[in-house]
Every structure is written in structure tokens, then in C-alpha cells.
Short mmCIF file of C-alpha atoms and ligand atoms in Angstrom, two decimals:
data_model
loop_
_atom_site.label_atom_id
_atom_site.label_comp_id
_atom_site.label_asym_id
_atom_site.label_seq_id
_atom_site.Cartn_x
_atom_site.Cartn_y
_atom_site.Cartn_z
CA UNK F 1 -60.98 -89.17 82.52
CA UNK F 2 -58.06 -91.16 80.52
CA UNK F 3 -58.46 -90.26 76.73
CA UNK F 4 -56.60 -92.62 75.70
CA UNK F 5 -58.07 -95.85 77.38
CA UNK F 6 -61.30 -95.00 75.82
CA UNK F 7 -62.62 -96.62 72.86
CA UNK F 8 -63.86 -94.99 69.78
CA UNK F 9 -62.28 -91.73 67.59
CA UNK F 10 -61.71 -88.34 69.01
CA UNK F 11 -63.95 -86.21 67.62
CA UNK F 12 -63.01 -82.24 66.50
CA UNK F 13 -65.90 -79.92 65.50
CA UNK F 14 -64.52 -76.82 63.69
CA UNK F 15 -66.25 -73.88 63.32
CA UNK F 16 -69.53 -75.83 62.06
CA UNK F 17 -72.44 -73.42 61.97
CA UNK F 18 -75.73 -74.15 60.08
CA UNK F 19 -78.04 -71.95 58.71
CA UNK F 20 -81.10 -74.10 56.92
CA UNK F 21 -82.47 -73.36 53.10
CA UNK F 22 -85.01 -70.82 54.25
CA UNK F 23 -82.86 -68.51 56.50
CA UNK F 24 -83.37 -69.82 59.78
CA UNK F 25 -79.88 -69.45 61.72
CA UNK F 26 -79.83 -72.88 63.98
CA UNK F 27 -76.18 -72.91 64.87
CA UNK F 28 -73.69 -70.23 65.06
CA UNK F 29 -70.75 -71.77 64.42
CA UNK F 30 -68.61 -73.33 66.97
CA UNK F 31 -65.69 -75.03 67.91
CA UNK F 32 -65.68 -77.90 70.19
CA UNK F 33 -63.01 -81.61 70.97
CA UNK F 34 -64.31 -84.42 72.46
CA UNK F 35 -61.93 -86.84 74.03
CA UNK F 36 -61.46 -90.40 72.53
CA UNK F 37 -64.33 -92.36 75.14
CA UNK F 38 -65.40 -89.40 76.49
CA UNK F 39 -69.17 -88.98 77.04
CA UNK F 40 -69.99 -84.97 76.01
CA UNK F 41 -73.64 -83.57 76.74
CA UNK F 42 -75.63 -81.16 74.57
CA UNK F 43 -77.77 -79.42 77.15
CA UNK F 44 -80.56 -76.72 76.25
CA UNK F 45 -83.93 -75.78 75.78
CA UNK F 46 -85.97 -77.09 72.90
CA UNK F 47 -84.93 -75.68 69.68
CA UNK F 48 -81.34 -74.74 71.08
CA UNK F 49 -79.56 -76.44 68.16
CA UNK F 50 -78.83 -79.76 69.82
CA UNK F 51 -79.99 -82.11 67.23
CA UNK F 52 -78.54 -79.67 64.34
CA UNK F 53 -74.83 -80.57 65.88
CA UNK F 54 -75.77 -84.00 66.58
CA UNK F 55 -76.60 -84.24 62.31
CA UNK F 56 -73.73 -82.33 61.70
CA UNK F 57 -71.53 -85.34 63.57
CA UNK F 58 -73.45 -87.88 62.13
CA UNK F 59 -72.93 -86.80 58.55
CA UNK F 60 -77.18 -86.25 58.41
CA UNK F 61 -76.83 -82.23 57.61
CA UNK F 62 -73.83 -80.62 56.09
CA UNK F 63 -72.48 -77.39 58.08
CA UNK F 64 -72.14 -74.28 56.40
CA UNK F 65 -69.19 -73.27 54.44
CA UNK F 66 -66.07 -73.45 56.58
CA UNK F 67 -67.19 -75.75 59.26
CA UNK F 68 -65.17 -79.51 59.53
CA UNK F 69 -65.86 -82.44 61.09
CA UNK F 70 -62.86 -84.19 62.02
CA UNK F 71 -62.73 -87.84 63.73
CA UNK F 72 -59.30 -88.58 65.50
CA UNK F 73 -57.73 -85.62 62.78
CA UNK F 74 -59.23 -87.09 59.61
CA UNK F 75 -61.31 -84.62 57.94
CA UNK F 76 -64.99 -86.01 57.72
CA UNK F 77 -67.02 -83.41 56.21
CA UNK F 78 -67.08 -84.83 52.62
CA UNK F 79 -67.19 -88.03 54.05
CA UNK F 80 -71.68 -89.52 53.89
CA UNK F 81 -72.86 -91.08 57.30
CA UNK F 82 -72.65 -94.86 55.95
CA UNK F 83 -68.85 -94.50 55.84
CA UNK F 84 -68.48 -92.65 59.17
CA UNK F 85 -68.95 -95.59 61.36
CA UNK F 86 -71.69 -93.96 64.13
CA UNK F 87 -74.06 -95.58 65.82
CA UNK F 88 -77.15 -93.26 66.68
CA UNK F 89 -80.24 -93.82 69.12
CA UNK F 90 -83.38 -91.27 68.66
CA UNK F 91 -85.83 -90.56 70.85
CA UNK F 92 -88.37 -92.90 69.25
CA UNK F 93 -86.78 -95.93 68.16
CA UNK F 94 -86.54 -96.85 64.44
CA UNK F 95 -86.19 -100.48 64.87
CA UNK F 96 -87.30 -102.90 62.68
CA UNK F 97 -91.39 -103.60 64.08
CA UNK F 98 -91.76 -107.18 62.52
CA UNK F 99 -88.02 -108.61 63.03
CA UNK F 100 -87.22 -110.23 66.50
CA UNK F 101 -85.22 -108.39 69.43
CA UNK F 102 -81.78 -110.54 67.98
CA UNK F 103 -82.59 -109.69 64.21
CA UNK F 104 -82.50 -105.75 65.19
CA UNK F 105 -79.58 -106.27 66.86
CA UNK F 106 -77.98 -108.33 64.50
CA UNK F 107 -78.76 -106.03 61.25
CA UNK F 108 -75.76 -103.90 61.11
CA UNK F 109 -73.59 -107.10 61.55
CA UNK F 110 -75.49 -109.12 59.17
CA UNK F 111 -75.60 -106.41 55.92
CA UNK F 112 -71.69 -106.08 56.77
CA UNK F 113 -71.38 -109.68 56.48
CA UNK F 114 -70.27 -110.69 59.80
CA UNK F 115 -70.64 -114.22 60.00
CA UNK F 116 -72.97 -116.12 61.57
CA UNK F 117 -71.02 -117.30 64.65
CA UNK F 118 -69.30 -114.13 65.34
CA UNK F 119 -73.09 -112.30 64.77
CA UNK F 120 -74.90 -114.76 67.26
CA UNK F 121 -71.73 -114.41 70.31
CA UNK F 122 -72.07 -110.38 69.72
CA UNK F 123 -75.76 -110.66 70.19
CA UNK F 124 -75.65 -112.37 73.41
CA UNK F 125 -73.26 -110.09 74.80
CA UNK F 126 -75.25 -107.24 73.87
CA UNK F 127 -78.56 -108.90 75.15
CA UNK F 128 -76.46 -108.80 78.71
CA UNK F 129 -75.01 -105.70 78.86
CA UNK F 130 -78.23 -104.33 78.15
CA UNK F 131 -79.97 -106.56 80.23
CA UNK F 132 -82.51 -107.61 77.93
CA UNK F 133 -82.48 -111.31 78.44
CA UNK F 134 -85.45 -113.96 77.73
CA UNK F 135 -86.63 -111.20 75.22
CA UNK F 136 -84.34 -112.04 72.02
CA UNK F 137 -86.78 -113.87 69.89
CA UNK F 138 -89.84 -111.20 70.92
CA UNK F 139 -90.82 -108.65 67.98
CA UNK F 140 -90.18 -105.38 68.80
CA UNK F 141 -93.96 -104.36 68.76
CA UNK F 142 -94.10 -106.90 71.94
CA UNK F 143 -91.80 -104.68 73.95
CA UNK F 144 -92.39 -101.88 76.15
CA UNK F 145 -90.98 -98.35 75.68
CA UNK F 146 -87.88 -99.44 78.15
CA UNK F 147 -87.03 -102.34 76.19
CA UNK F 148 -87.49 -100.83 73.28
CA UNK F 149 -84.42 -98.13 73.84
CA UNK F 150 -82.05 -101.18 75.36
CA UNK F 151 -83.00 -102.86 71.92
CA UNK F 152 -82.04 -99.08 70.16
CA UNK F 153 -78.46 -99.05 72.13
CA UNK F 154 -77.60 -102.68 71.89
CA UNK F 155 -78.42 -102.21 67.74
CA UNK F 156 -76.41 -99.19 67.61
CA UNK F 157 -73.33 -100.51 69.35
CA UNK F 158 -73.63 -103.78 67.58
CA UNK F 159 -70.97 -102.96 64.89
CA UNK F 160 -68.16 -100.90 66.88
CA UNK F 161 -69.20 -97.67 66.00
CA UNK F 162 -66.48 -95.13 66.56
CA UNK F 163 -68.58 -92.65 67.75
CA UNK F 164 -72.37 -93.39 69.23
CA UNK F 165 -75.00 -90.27 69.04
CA UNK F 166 -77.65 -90.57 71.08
CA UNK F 167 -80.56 -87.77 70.90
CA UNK F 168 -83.04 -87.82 73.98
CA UNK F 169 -83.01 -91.54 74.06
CA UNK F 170 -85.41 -91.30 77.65
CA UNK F 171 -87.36 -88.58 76.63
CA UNK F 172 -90.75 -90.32 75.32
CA UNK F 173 -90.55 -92.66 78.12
CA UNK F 174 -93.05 -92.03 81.82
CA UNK F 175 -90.60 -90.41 84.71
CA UNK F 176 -90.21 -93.28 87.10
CA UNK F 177 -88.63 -95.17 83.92
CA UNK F 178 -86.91 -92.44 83.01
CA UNK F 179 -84.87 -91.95 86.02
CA UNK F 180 -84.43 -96.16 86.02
CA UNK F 181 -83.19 -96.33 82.72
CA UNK F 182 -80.91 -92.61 83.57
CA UNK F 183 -78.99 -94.93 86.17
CA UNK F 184 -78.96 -97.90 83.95
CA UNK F 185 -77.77 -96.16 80.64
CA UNK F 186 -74.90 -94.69 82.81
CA UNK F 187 -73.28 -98.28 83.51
CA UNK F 188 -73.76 -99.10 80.02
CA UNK F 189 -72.16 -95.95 78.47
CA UNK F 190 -69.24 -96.50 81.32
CA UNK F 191 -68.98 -99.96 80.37
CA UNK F 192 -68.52 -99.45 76.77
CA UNK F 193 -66.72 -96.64 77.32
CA UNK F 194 -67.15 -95.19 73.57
CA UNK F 195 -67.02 -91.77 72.73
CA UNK F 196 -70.38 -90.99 73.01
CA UNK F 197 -72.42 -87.79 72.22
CA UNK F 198 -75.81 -87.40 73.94
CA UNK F 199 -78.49 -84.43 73.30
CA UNK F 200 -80.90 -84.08 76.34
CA UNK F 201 -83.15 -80.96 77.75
CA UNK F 202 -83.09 -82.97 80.73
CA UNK F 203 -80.09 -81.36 83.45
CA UNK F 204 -80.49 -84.14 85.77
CA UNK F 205 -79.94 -86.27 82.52
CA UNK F 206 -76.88 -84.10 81.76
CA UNK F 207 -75.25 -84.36 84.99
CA UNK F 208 -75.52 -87.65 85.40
CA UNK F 209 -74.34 -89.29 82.37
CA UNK F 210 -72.04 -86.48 81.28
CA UNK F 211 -68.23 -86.17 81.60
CA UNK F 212 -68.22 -82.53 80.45
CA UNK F 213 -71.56 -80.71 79.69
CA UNK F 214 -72.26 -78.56 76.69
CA UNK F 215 -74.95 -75.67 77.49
CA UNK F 216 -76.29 -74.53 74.22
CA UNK F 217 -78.21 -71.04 74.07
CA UNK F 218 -80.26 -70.10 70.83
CA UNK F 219 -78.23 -71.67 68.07
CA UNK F 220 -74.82 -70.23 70.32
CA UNK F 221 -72.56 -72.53 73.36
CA UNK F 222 -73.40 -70.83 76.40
CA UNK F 223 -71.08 -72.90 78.49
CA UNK F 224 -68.06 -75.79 78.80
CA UNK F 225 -67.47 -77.79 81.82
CA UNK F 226 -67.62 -81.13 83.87
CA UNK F 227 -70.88 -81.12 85.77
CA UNK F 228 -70.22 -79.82 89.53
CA UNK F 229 -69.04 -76.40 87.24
CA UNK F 230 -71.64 -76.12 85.25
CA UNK F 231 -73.62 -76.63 88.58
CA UNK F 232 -71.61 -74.54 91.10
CA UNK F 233 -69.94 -72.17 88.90
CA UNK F 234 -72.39 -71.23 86.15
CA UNK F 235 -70.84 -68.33 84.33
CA UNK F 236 -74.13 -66.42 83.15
CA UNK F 237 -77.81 -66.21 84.98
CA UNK F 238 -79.02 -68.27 82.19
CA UNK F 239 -76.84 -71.45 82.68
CA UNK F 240 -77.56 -70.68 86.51
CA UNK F 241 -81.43 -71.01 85.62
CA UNK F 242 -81.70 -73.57 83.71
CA UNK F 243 -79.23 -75.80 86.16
CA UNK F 244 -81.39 -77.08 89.05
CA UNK F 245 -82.88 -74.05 91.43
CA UNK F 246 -81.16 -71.65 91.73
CA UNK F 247 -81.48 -68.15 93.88
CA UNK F 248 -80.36 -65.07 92.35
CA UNK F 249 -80.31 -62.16 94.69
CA UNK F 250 -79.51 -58.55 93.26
CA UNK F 251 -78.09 -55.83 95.54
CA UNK F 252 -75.47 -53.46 95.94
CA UNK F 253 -72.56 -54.81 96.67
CA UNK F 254 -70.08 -52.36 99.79
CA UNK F 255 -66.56 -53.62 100.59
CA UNK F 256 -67.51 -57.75 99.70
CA UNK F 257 -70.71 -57.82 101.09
CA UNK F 258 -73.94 -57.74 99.62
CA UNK F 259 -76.64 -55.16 101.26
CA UNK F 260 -79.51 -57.33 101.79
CA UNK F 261 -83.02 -56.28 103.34
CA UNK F 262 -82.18 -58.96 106.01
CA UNK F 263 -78.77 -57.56 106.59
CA UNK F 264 -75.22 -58.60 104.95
CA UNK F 265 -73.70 -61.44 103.25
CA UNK F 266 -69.94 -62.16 103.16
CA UNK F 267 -68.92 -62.69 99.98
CA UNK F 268 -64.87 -62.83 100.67
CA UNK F 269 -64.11 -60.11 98.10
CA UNK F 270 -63.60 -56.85 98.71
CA UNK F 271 -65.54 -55.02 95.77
CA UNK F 272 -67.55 -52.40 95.97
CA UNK F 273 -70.54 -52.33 93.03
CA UNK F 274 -73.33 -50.07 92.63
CA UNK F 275 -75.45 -53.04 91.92
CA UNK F 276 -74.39 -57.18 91.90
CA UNK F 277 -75.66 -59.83 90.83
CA UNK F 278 -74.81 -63.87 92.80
CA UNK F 279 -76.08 -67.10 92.54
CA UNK F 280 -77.07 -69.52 95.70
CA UNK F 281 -78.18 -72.76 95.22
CA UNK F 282 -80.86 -73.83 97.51
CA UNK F 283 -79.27 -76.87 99.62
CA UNK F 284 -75.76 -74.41 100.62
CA UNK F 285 -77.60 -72.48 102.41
CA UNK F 286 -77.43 -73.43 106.82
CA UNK F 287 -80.51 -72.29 108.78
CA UNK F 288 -79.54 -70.74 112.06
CA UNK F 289 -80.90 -69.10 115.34
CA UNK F 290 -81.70 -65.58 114.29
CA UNK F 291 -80.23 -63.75 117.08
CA UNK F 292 -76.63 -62.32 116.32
CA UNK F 293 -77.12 -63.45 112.70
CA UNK F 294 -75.60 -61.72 110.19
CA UNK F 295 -78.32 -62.52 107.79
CA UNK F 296 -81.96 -62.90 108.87
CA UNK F 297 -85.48 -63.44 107.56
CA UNK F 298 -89.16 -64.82 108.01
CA UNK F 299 -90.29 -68.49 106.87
CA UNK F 300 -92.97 -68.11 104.32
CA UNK F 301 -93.58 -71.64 103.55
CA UNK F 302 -92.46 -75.51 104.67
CA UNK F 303 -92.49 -78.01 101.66
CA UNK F 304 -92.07 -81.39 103.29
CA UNK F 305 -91.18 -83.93 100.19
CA UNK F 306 -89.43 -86.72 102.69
CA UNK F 307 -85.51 -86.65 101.76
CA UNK F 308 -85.62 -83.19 102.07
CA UNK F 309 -87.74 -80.45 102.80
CA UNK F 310 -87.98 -76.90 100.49
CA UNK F 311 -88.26 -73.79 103.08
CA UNK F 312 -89.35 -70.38 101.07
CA UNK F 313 -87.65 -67.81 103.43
CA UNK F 314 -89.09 -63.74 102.52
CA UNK F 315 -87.62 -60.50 104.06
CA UNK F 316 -83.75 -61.22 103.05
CA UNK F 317 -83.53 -60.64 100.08
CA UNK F 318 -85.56 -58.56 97.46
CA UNK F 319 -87.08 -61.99 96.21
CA UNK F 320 -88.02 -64.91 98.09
CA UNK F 321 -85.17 -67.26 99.11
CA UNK F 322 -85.05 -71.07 98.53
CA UNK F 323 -83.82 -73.57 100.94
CA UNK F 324 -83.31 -77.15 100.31
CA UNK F 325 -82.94 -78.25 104.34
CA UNK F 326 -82.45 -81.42 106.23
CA UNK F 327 -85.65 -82.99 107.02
CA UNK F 328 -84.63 -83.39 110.56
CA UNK F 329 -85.01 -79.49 111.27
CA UNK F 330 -88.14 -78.30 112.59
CA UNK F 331 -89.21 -74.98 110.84
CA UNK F 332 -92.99 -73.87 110.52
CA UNK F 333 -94.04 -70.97 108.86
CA UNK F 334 -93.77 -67.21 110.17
CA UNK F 335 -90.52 -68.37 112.02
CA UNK F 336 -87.88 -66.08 112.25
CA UNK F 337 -84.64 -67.40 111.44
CA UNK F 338 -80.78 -66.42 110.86
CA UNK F 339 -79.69 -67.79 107.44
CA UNK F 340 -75.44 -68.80 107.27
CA UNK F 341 -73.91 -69.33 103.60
CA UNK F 342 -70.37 -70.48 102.58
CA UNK F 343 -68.47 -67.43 100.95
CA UNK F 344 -67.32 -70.10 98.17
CA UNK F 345 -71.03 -71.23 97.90
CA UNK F 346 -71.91 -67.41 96.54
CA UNK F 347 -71.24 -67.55 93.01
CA UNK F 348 -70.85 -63.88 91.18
CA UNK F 349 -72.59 -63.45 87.98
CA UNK F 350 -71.96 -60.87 85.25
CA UNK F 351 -74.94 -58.75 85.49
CA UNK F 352 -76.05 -58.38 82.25
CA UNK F 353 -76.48 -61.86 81.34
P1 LIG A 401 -83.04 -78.81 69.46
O1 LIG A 401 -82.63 -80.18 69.05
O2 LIG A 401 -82.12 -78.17 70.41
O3 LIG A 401 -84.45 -78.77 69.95
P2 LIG A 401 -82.80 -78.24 66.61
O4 LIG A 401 -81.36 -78.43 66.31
O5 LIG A 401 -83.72 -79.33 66.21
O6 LIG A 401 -83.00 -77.86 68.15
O7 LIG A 401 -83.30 -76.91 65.89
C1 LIG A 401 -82.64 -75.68 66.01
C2 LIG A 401 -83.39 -74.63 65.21
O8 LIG A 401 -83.34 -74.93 63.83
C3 LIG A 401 -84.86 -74.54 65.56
O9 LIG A 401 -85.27 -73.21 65.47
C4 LIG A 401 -85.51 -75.38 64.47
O10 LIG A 401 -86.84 -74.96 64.25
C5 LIG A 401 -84.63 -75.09 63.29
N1 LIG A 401 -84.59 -76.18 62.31
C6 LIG A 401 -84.27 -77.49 62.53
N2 LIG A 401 -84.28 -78.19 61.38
C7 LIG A 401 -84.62 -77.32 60.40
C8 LIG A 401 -84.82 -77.42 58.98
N3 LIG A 401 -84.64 -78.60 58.35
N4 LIG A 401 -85.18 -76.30 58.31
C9 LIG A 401 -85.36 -75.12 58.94
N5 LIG A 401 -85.18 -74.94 60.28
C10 LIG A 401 -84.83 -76.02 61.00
MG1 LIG A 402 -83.71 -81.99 69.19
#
């Protein structure tokens, strides 16, 4: 992406760790720039430290001694949130209950004295982009949980924040609206294109709406990278894991190629290690005839789910194998089948991790 045809500040975080009043450590402290417009991703499991850096940003916690906050160079640390100029979105929605849909949006305007004319053309633009119309004079107890966030996003962008914050925005919602609003929330993020922070535990979430991804570990950044990395080249077994499916076969490893139960596996190298670890995903893996393959095993189980169907494959490897197959192949259980995967589709791990 183009840094500089985004909208908002560039935002530096500088060795900002946080450790609370009673001891608990909740970030170590880390270093991270995010691109003027660019939409960055906290990813991790609950209690990671997501919503500690998304404070620290905001100007809601202070980080411990050393760490800066710096938007486009200026140091903010000192600087409290009402001056920073973000506009944040929770997971449940702190809007007004009692004031109408075009009163929430209209706050932040109204107590900065925008005038009236200016106020009412910003509403209506925000009631489009965020696709809201028919509901403006509706209170906000009227609306469902959907509406409600569109009414969250359209208040928060309302004055031209430099920065928007958004901390799992979908989460209380039901799945099916989840996944809606997912889709929907990425053509309003690219249409606004503000820098824009979001916190999710939600990968599908992450890949989606993120230009770069943040994987957060216990307080520490486990990994950096535009999604299809994160996805296809995870750099530990837990970023691996908590991606998507993934299989993670163990074995020695003799001139490149893994020594598998079901035979050998190509993976272009030429190392030779006592015991390796790789990463598959599930869908890069080709079911073949088993005779002359390289690689062969037994079908344990066929999970039809219509797009796709999950085959559980046992005897290759020392755990069962996951493949995400067409759903036009025909595979029943107790089959006996050859298995073909891409060299660049093996991804080596560091074993320890
Ligand atoms: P996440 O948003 O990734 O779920 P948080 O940033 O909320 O994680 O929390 C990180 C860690 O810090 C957790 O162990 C949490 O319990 C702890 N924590 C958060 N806020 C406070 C606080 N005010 N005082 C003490 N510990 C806190
Ligand atoms: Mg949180």
C-alpha cells in the first residue's frame, strides 16, 4: 500500500511496555510503525495484551518508563486522549441510548462547534457510507447489534480522527452477522482509508481487514507481516496454530526429505536433522493414486461441508493429516491413497517453538 495517499498520522510505538499497579506484566515492551492509512491488526488470544497497546495509542493507559507514542514524529506520550484526535469503537458500543442515530453521530462535531450545516452534510455522508439509511432519527436502543456498530464507526469517524482504534468491534455480535459486517467493515475502512488500528482474536477477522498483521504472544509480538505470511510462512508453531489449520508433522529429516511412516516428503533442501519440525496447511496438499507415490496413507474420515470437503488421512505421518479437498473428488473412508505436496507449500519451523 501507498503511505502517503492515506489519510490520517503515521503512528510510531517505541519501546512501550506496561506493567499494571499490582505487578502484572501485560506488555513487554515493543517497537512497532504503522504507515499513514495503513490498517495494522493486533491478533492473539484473550489476554495477549491487545487492548493494553490499543490504550497505550489512545492515550487511555500510560506505558512504562521509556516507552513513546509518536503520531507522524510528534511525541504523544504526555499528550491526554482529548487532544490526540482518535476515534475508537469497543466491542459494546458506548453510544448515547436516548439520543437519535444523527445526534450520536453528530456529538463529536457538535461539542467542537461545527456548525450546523457543515454537522447535518457530514451526517448524511456518514449515514451512507455506513449504510445506515431511514434509521437517523431512531434511538439507539431501537437498533439491532449490527446497526448499532455502523452507528459506533460512523460516530467515531465523524470528526477526522487521525488515527481510528477499533477493539473487537464484531465480537458480541451472532456469526452469520459477523462475517456480513467482516466484508462490510472492509469497504468502509478501504474507503476511508485512515490509519486504522484494529484488536481482534478473530484470524479470519485479521486477514481480512488487515494490511499487515500483528501476532501478539503473552504480553510479547510473536510475529510481523501482511497476511498470506503470516498464513504461509508462520515463523514459530504457535503463529502456525493459531492461523487457520494447520498440520505439523515431526520427523527426522535425511538429505531434504522428511522420513515419514508413509514414506518421504521432498522438502527441496538438502539438510540433514536428527529431528524437524514443518508446517502444511490443509488445502496444499493434492490427493493422488497411491501406487508409485512417494507419500502414502489410509483415509480415516470424509467431512463433506459443501465448498469443500475435510479428509483426515492416518498412517503418514506420526499424527493424523488434514486435507481440505475439492468436493468433486470421491474419497470414502479406509481408502488408500498417495498424498503430493508443493516443496514451497512445506514450511520449516524452528523446533523449539
Ligand atoms: P487482550 O486485550 O489481549 O485480551 P489485555 O490487554 O486486556 O489483553 O490484558 C493483558 C493482560 O493484562 C491480562 O493478563 C490482563 O488480565 C491484564 N490487565 C489488563 N488490565 C489490567 C489492569 N488494569 N490491572 C491489572 N492487570 C490488567
Ligand atoms: Mg481485549
Amino acid at each position: 500500500m501507498n503511505a502517503v495517499q492515506g489519510h490520517g498520522v503515521a503512528v510510531r510505538i517505541e519501546n512501550c511496555g506496561k506493567t499494571f499497579a499490582d505487578g502484572t506484566h501485560a506488555l513487554e515492551p515493543a517497537t512497532l510503525d504503522i504507515a499513514r492509512g495503513e490498517t495494522l491488526v493486533l491478533l492473539g488470544p484473550s489476554g495477549c495484551g491487545k487492548t493494553t497497546m490499543l490504550r497505550i495509542i489512545a492515550g487511555l493507559e500510560v506505558p512504562d518508563a521509556g516507552g513513546r507514542v509518536l503520531f507522524d514524529g510528534k511525541d504523544m506520550t504526555p499528550v491526554p486522549i482529548e487532544q490526540r484526535n482518535v476515534g475508537m469503537v469497543f466491542q459494546s458500543y458506548a453510544l448515547f441510548p436516548n439520543m437519535s442515530v444523527s445526534d450520536n453521530i453528530g456529538y463529536g462535531l457538535k461539542i467542537r462547534g461545527v456548525g450546523k450545516a457543515e454537522r447535518t452534510r457530514r451526517i448524511a455522508e456518514l449515514i451512507e457510507l455506513t449504510n445506515i439509511g431511514g434509521l437517523e432519527h431512531r434511538r439507539i436502543d431501537q437498533l439491532s447489534g449490527g446497526q448499532r456498530q455502523r452507528v459506533a464507526l460512523a460516530r467515531a469517524v465523524a470528526i477526522r480522527p487521525g488515527i481510528l482504534l477499533l477493539d473487537e468491534p464484531l465480537t458480541a455480535l451472532d456469526a452469520a452477522l459477523r462475517d456480513r459486517l467482516r466484508s462490510e467493515l472492509n469497504r468502509m475502512l478501504r474507503a476511508l482509508g485512515i490509519t486504522t488500528i484494529y484488536v481482534t482474536h478473530d484470524q479470519a477477522e485479521a486477514m481480512e481487514l488487515g494490511d499487515r498483521i500483528v501476532v501478539m504472544r503473552k504480553g510479547a509480538i510473536a510475529q510481523i507481516g501482511v497476511p498470506r505470511d503470516i498464513y504461509f510462512a508462520p515463523q514459530s508453531r504457535f503463529v502456525a496454530e493459531f492461523i487457520g489449520a494447520a498440520n505439523i508433522i515431526e520427523a527426522p529429516l535425511v538429505n531434504g526429505h522428511f522420513v515419514l511412516p508413509g514414506g518421504r516428503l521432498a522438502t527441496g533442501g538438502s539438510d540433514n536433522q536428527a529431528r524437524a519440525v514443518a508446517m502444511i496447511r490443509p488445502e496444499t496438499i493434492q490427493i493422488t493414486h497411491a501406487e508409485g507415490a512417494f507419500l502414502a496413507g489410509v483415509i480415516d474420515s470424509v467431512g463433506f461441508s459443501g465448498d469443500r470437503q475435510r479428509i483426515i488421512v492416518k498412517d503418514v505421518s506420526d499424527k493424523l493429516l488434514t486435507i481440505d479437498a475439492p468436493n468433486t473428488i470421491r474419497a470414502k473412508a479406509g481408502e488408500r491413497i498417495g498424498l503430493s505436496i508443493a516443496q514451497d507449500a512445506i514450511r520449516l519451523l524452528p523446533p523449539d517453538k
